[in-house]
Tab-separated table of C-alpha atoms in Angstrom:
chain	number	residue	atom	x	y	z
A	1	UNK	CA	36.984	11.775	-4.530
A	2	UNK	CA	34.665	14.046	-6.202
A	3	UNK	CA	33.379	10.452	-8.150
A	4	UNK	CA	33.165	8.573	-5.168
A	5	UNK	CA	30.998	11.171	-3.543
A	6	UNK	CA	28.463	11.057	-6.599
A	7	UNK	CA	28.639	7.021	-6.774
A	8	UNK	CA	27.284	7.215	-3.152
A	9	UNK	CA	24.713	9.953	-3.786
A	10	UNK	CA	23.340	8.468	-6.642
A	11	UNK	CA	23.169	5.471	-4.393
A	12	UNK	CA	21.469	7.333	-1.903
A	13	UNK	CA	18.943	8.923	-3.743
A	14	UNK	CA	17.939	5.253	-5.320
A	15	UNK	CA	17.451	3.952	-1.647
A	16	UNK	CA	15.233	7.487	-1.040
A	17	UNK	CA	13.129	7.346	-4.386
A	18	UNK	CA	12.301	3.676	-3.588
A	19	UNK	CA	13.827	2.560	-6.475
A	20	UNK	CA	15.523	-1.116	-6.194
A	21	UNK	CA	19.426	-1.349	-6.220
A	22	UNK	CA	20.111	-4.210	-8.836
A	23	UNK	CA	23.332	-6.697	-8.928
A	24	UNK	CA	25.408	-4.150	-11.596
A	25	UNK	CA	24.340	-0.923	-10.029
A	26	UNK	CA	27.133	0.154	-7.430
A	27	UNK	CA	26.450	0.244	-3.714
A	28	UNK	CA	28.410	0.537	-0.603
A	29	UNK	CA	30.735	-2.232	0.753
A	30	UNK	CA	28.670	-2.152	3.823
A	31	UNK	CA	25.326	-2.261	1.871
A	32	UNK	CA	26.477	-5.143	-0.075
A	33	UNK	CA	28.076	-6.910	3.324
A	34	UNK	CA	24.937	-6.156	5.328
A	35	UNK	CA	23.084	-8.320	2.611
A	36	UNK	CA	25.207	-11.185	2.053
A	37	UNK	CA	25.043	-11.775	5.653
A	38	UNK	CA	21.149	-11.534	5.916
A	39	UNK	CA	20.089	-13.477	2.611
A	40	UNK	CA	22.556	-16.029	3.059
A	41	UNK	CA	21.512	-16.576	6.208
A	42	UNK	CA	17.967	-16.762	5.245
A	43	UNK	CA	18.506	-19.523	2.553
A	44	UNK	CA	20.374	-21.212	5.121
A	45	UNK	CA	17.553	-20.907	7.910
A	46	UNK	CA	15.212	-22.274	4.056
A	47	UNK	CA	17.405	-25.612	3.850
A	48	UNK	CA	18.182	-26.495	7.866
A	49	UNK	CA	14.707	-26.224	8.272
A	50	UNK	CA	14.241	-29.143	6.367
A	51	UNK	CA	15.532	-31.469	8.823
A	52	UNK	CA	12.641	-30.523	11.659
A	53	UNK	CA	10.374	-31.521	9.159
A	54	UNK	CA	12.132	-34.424	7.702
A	55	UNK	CA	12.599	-36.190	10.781
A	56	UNK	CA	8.998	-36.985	10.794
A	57	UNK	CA	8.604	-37.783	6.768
A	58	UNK	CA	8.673	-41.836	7.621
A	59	UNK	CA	6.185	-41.265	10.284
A	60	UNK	CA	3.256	-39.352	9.134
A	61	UNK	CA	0.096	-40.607	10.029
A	62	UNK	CA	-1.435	-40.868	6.759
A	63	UNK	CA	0.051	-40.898	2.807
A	64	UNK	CA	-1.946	-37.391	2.586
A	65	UNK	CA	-0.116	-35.849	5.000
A	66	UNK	CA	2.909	-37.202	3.769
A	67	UNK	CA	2.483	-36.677	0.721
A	68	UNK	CA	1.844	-32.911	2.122
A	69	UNK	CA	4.857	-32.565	4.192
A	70	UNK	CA	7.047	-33.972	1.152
A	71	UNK	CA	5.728	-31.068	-1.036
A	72	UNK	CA	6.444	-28.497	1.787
A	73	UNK	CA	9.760	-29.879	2.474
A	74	UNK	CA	10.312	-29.570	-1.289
A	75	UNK	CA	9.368	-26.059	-1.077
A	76	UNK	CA	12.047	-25.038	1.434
A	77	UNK	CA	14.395	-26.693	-0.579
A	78	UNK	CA	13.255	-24.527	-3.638
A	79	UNK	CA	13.356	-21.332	-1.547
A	80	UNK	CA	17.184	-22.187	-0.366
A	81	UNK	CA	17.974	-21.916	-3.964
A	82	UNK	CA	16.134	-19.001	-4.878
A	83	UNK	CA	18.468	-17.404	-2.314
A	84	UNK	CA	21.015	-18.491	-2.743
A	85	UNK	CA	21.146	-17.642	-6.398
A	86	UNK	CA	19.878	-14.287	-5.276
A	87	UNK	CA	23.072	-13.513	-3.083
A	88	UNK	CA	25.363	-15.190	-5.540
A	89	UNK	CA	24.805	-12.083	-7.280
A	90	UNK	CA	26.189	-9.859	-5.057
A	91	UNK	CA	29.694	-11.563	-6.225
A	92	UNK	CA	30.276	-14.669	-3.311
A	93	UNK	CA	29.848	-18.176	-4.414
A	94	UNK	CA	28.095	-20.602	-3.441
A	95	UNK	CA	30.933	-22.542	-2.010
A	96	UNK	CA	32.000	-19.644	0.313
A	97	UNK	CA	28.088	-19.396	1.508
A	98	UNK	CA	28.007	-22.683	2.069
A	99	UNK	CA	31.614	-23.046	3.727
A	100	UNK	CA	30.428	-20.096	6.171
A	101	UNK	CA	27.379	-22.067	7.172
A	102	UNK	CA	29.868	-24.938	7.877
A	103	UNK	CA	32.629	-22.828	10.048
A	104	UNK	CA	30.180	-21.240	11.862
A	105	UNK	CA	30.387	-17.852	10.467
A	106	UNK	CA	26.661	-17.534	9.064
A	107	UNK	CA	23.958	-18.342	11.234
A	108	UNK	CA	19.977	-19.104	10.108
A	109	UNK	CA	17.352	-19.554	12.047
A	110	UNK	CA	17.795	-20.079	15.885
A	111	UNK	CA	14.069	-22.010	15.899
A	112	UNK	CA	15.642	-24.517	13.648
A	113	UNK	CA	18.004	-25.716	16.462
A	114	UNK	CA	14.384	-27.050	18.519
A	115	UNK	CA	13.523	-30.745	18.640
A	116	UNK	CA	10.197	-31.703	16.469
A	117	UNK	CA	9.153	-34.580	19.193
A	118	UNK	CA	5.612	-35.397	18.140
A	119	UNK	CA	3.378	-34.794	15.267
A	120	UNK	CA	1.675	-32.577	16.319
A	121	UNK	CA	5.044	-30.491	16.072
A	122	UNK	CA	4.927	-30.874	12.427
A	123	UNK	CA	1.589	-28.516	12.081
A	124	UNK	CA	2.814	-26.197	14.327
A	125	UNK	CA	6.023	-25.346	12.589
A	126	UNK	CA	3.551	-25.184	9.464
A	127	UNK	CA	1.269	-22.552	11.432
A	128	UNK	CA	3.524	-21.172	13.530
A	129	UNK	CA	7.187	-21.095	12.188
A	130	UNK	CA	5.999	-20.197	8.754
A	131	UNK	CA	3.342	-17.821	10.146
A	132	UNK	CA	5.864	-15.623	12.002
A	133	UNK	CA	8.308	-16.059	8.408
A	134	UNK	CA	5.454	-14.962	6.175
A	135	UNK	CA	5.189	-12.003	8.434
A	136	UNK	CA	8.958	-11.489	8.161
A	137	UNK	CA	9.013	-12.286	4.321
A	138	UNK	CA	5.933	-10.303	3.359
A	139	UNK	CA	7.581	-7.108	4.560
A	140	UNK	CA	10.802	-7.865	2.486
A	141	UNK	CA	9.089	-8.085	-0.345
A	142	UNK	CA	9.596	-4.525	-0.429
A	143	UNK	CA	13.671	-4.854	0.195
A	144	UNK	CA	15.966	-2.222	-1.751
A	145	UNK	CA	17.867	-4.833	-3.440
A	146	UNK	CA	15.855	-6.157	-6.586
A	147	UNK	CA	16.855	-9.870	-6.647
A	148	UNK	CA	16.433	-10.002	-2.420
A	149	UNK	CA	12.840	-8.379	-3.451
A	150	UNK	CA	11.754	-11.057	-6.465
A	151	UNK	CA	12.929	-14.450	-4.475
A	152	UNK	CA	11.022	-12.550	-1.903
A	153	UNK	CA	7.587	-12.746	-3.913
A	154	UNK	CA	8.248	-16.270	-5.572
A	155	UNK	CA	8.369	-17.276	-1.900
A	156	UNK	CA	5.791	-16.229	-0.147
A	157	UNK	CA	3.421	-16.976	-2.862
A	158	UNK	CA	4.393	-20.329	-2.177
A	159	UNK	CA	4.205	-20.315	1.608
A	160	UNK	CA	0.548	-19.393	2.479
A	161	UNK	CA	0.496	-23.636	1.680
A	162	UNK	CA	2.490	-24.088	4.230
A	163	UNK	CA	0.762	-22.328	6.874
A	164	UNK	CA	-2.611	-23.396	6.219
A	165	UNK	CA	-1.666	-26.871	5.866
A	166	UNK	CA	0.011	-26.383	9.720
A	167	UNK	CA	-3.055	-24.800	10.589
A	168	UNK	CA	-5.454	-27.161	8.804
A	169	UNK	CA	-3.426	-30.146	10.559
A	170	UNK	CA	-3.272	-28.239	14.582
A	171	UNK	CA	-6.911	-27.538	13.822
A	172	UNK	CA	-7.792	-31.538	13.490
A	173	UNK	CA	-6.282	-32.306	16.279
A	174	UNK	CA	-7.121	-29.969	18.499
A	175	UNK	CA	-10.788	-31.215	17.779
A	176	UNK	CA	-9.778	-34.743	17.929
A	177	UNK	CA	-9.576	-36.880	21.372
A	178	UNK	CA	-8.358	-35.217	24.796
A	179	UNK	CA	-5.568	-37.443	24.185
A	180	UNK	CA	-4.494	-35.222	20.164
A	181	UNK	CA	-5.648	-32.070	21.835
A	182	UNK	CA	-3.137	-31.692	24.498
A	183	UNK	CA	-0.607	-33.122	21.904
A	184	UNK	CA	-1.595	-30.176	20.163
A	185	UNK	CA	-1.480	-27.717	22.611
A	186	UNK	CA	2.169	-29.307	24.412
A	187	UNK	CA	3.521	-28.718	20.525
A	188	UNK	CA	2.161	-24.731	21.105
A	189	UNK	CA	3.826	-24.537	24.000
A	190	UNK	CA	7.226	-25.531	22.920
A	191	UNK	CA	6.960	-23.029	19.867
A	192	UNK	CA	5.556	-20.303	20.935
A	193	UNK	CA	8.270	-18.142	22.598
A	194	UNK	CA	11.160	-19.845	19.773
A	195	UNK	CA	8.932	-18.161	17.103
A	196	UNK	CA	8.068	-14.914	18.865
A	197	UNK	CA	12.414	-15.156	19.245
A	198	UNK	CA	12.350	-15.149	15.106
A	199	UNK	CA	12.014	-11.736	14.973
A	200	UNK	CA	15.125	-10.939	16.868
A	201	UNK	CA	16.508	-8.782	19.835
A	202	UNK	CA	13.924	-5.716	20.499
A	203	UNK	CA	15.046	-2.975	18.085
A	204	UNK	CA	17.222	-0.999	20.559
A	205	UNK	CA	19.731	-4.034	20.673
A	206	UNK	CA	19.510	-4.912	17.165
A	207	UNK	CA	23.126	-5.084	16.165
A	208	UNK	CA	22.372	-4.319	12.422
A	209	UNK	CA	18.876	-3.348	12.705
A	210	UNK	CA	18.962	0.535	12.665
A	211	UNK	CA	21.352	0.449	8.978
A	212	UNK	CA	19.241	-2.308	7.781
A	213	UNK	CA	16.378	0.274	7.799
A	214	UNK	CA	18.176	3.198	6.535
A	215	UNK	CA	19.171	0.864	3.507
A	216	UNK	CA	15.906	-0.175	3.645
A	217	UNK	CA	16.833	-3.395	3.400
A	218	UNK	CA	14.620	-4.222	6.650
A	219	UNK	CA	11.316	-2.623	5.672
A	220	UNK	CA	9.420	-2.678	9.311
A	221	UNK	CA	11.607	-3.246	12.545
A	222	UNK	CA	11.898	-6.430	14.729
A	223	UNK	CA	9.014	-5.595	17.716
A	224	UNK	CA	6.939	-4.374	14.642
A	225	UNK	CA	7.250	-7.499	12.935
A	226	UNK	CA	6.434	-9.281	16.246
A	227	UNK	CA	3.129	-7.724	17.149
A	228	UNK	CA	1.950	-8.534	14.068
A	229	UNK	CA	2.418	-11.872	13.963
A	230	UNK	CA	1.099	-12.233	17.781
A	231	UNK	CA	-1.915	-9.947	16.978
A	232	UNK	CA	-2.694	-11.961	13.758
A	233	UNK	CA	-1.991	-15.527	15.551
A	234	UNK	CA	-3.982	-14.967	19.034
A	235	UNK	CA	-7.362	-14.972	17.148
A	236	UNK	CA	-6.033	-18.092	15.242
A	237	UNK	CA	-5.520	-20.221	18.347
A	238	UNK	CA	-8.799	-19.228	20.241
A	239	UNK	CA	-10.665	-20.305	17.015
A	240	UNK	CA	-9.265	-23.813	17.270
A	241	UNK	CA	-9.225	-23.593	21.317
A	242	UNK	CA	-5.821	-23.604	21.929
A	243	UNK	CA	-4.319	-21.209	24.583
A	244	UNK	CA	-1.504	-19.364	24.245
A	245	UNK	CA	1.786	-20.064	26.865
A	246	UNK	CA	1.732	-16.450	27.960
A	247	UNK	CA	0.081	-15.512	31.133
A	248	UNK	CA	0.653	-11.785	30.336
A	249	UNK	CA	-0.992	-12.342	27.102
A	250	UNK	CA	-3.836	-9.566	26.779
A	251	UNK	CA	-5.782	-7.055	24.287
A	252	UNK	CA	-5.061	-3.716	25.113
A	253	UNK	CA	-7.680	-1.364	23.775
A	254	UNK	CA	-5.771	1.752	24.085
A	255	UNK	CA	-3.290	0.616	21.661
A	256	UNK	CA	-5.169	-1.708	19.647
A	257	UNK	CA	-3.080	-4.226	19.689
A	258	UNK	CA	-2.427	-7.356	22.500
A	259	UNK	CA	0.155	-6.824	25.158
A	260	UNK	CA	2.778	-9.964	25.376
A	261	UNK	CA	4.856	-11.238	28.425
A	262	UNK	CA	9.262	-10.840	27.876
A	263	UNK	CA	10.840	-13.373	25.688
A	264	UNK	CA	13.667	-14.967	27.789
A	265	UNK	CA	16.655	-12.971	25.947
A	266	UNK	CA	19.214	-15.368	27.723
A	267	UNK	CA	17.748	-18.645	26.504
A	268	UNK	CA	17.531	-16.463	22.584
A	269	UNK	CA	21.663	-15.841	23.173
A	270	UNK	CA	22.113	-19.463	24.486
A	271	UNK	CA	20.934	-20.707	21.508
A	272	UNK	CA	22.001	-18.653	19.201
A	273	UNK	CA	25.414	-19.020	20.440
A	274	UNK	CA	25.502	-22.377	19.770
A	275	UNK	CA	23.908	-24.232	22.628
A	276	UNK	CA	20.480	-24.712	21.743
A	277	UNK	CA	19.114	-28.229	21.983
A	278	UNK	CA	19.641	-28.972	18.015
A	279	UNK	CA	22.390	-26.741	17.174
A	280	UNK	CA	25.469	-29.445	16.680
A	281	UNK	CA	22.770	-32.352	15.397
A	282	UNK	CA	21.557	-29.721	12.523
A	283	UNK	CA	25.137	-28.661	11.210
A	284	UNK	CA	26.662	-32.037	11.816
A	285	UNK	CA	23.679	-33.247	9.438
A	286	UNK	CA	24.458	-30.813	7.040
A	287	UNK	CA	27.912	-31.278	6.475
A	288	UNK	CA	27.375	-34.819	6.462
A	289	UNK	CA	24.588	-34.565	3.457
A	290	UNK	CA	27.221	-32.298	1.987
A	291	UNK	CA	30.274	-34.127	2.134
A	292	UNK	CA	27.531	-37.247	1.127
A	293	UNK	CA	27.030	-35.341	-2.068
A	294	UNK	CA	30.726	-34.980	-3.615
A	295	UNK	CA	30.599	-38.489	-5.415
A	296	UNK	CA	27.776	-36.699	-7.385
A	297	UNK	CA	29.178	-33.436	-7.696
A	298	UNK	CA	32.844	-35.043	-9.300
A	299	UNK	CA	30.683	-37.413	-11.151
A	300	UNK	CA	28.963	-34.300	-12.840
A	301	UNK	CA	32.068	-32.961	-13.630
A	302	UNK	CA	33.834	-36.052	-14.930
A	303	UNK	CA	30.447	-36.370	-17.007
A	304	UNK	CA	30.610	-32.660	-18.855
A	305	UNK	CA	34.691	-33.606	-19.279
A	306	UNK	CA	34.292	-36.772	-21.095
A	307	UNK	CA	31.197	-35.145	-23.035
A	308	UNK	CA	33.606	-31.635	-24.207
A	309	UNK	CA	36.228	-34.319	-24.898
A	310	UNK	CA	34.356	-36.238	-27.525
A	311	UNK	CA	33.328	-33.178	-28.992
A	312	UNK	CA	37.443	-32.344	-29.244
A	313	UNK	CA	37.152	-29.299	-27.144
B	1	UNK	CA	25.981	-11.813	-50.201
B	2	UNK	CA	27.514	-10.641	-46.491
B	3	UNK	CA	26.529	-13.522	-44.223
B	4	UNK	CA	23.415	-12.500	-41.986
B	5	UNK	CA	25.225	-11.066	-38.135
B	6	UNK	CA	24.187	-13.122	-35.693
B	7	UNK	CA	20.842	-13.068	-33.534
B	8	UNK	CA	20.440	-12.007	-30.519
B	9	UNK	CA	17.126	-12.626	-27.944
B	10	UNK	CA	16.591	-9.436	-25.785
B	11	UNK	CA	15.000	-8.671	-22.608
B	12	UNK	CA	13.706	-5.132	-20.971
B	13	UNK	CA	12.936	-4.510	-17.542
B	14	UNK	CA	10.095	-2.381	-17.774
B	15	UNK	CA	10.785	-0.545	-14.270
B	16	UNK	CA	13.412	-1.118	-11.758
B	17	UNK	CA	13.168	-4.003	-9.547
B	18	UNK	CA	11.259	-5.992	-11.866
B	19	UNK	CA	12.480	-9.279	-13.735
B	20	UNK	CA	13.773	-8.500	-17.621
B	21	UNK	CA	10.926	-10.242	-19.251
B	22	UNK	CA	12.155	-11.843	-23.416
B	23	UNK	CA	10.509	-8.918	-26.016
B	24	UNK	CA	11.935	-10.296	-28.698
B	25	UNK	CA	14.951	-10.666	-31.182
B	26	UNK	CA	17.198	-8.682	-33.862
B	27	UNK	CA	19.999	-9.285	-35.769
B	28	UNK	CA	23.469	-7.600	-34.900
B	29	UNK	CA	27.258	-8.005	-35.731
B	30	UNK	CA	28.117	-8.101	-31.598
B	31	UNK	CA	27.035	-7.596	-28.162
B	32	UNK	CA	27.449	-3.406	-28.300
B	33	UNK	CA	25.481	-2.895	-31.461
B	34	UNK	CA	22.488	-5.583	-30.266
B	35	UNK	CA	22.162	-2.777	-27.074
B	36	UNK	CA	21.982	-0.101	-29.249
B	37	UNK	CA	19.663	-1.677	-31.822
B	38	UNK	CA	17.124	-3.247	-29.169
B	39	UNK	CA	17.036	0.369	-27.658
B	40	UNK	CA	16.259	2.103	-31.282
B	41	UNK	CA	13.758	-1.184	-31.698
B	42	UNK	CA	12.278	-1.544	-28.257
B	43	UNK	CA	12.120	1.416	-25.964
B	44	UNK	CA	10.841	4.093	-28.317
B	45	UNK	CA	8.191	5.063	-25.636
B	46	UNK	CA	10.186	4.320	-22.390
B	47	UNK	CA	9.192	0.298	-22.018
B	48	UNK	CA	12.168	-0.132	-20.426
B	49	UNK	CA	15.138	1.208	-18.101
B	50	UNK	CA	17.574	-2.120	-18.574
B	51	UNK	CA	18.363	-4.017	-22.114
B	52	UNK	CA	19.634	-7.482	-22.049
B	53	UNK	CA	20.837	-9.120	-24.949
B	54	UNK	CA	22.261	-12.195	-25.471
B	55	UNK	CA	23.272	-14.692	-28.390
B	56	UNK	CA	20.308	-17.070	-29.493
B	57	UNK	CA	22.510	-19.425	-29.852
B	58	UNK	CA	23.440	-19.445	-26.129
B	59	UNK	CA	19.921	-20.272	-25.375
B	60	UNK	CA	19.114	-23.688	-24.543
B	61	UNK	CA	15.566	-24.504	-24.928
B	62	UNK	CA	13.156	-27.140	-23.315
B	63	UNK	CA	10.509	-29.098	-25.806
B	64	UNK	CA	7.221	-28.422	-25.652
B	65	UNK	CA	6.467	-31.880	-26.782
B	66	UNK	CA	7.937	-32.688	-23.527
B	67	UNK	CA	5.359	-31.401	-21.147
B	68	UNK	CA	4.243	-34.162	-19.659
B	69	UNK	CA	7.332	-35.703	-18.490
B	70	UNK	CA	8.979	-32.367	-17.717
B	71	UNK	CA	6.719	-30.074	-16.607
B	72	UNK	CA	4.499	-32.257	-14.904
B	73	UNK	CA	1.748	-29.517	-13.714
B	74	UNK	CA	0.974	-31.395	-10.609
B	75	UNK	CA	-2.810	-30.979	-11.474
B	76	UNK	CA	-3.651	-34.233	-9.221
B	77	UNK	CA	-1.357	-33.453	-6.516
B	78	UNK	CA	-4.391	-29.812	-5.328
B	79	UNK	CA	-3.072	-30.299	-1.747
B	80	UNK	CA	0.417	-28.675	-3.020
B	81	UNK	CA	-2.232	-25.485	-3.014
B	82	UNK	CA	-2.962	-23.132	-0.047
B	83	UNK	CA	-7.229	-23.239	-1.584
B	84	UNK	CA	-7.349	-26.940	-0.810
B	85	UNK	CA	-7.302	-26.558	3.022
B	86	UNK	CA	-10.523	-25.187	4.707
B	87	UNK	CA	-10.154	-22.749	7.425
B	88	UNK	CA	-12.791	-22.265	9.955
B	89	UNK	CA	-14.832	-19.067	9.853
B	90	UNK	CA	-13.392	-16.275	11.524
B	91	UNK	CA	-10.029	-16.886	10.128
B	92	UNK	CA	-8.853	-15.311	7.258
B	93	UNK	CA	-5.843	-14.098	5.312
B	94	UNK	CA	-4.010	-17.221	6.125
């Protein structure tokens, strides 16, 4: 008992001393449950992402912003498997992540189950989406656990390409005809409360929030991460003369920081629980791609048998 | 006369939460004496908190010769990069 004690207070005083817990180091069931939940869940919200994106790869309006949007969607394909690798090391494989995904168990991100209907969509995830993720991901590169931590920087040096592409691509139209403006400005619309909804339930009805924090494996809490990401993104749209969907949307001096209308919390559960506009379409595309992908996965395996058999292992 | 142990590639992380970054190699007869050597060879002055060591053998190796076809840098693809968009004044850290 006396062990156990000192396995958790050595734990403890890690966490305190801002040290990083790495993959042999021990840690708490809950610690290491708390984790695989959130970073598989992030690479999954990395690779459904894709398919926003993708559904507009044939349609681009020009090879350069294909070309664009085919390195981006690379990117989140690169991320998935940064963390994915990263929680494989917390002792689950990849199999049971994925299988998770698949039954339902493991969620990723609730904006992913929105429609991309026009191109103009396609910038605004770019600004937007990735905007209020940078904000998210910036802050955990300071996570306690080490691996969680260095995907964390490999990925957002990566991602300020995303967002400036969204924002370079928003910006053109919004100073193109009347016509590409309001396309622009419909696609702002749609986004805009889905990516303030990124950040989560306000912190008081955070289900894992408040442990998160004391692990510091959440480094700045939900509404924090919010008002940055609306206080950064407000200036962003007046530049290009957009307007933001919020009529309660103001700068409050006193606090230094602008005052937002309520995100609709039931239309956040509705979708989260399943019934968002997307939700079936996105996992019945994944498991499709997946179950797509076992001819290659037995070929592999046939191919590194017949290649140890010649060898006469 | 004794064949030469084998060699063994090792790695310190110089601080916790950092990647183990390759500092070189040694000779040793297993796994347990490579640790102890790399720490007598390598972290005389505290360079590191974590040793890994593992068989040179067990490292498979790209070609540099290969570069081109392997590596391909990308250099003509400078939209991949967040400089090659221009952002309008006012807006910054982006």
């Amino acid at each position: 008992m006396a062990e156990a004690n000192d396995l958790v207070q050595a734990f403890d005083n890690k966490i305190h001393a801002e040290e990083k817990i790495e993959p042999k180091d021990w840690m708490p069931a809950g610690y290491r449950k708390n984790l695989i939940r959130q970073m598989s869940q992030h690479a999954h919200s990395e690779v459904i992402g894709m398919q926003p994106e993708g559904n507009w790869l044939t349609r681009a309006p020009t090879l350069e912003r294909k070309s664009v949007l085919l390195a981006k969607i690379q990117d989140e394909a690169g991320h998935g498997l940064y963390l994915y690798s990263a929680t494989e090391t917390l002792g689950i494989t990849r199999e049971e992540i994925v299988q998770a995904l698949h039954d339902g168990h493991a969620k990723y991100a609730s904006i992913f189950n929105y429609p991309s209907l026009t191109w103009a969509d396609i910038g605004t995830i770019g600004w937007i989406v990735d905007g209020a993720a940078i904000v998210n991901q910036v802050a955990l590169q300071r996570t306690s656990y080490g691996p969680y931590a260095r995907a964390m920087v490999r990925i957002c040096k990566e991602e300020s390409f995303h967002q400036r592409q969204g924002y370079e691509s928003v910006a053109v139209l919004a100073r193109g005809s009347a016509q590409q403006k309001a396309m622009a400005q419909d696609a702002l619309n749609r986004w805009w409360w889905p990516a303030l909804m990124m950040f989560g339930p306000h912190d008081a009805d955070s289900a894992h929030s408040a442990q998160s924090m004391l692990w510091k494996i959440k480094r700045k809490s939900n509404d924090e991460l919010r008002q940055s990401f609306v206080d950064q993104t407000v200036p962003q749209a007046e530049i290009i003369g957009l307007e933001i969907p919020d009529p309660d949307l103001k700068w409050n001096e006193q606090r230094q920081h602008y005052d937002f209308g309520e995100i609709d919390w039931d239309e956040f559960k509705q979708v989260i629980n399943g019934n968002g506009l997307c939700n079936r379409e996105r996992l019945a595309q994944h498991k499709q791609a997946h179950a797509n992908g076992a001819w290659v996965r037995a070929a592999v395996a046939a191919y590194v048998k017949g290649k140890t058999g010649e060898s006469g292992e | 006369m004794s064949e030469l142990s084998p060699l063994f590639e090792v790695f310190l992380r110089g601080r916790r939460g950092l990647d183990h970054i390759h500092v070189g190699s040694l000779h040793a007869h297993d796994a347990g004496q490579a640790l102890e050597y790399a720490r007598d060879t390598y972290i005389r002055r505290s360079e590191g908190v974590s040793i890994w060591v593992v068989e040179s053998k067990d490292i498979h190796a790209s070609q540099e010769s290969d570069v081109a076809s392997f590596y391909d840098p990308m250099d003509d693809k400078a939209y991949r990069h967040a400089t090659h968009y221009t952002l309008p004044d006012g807006v910054d850290n982006m």
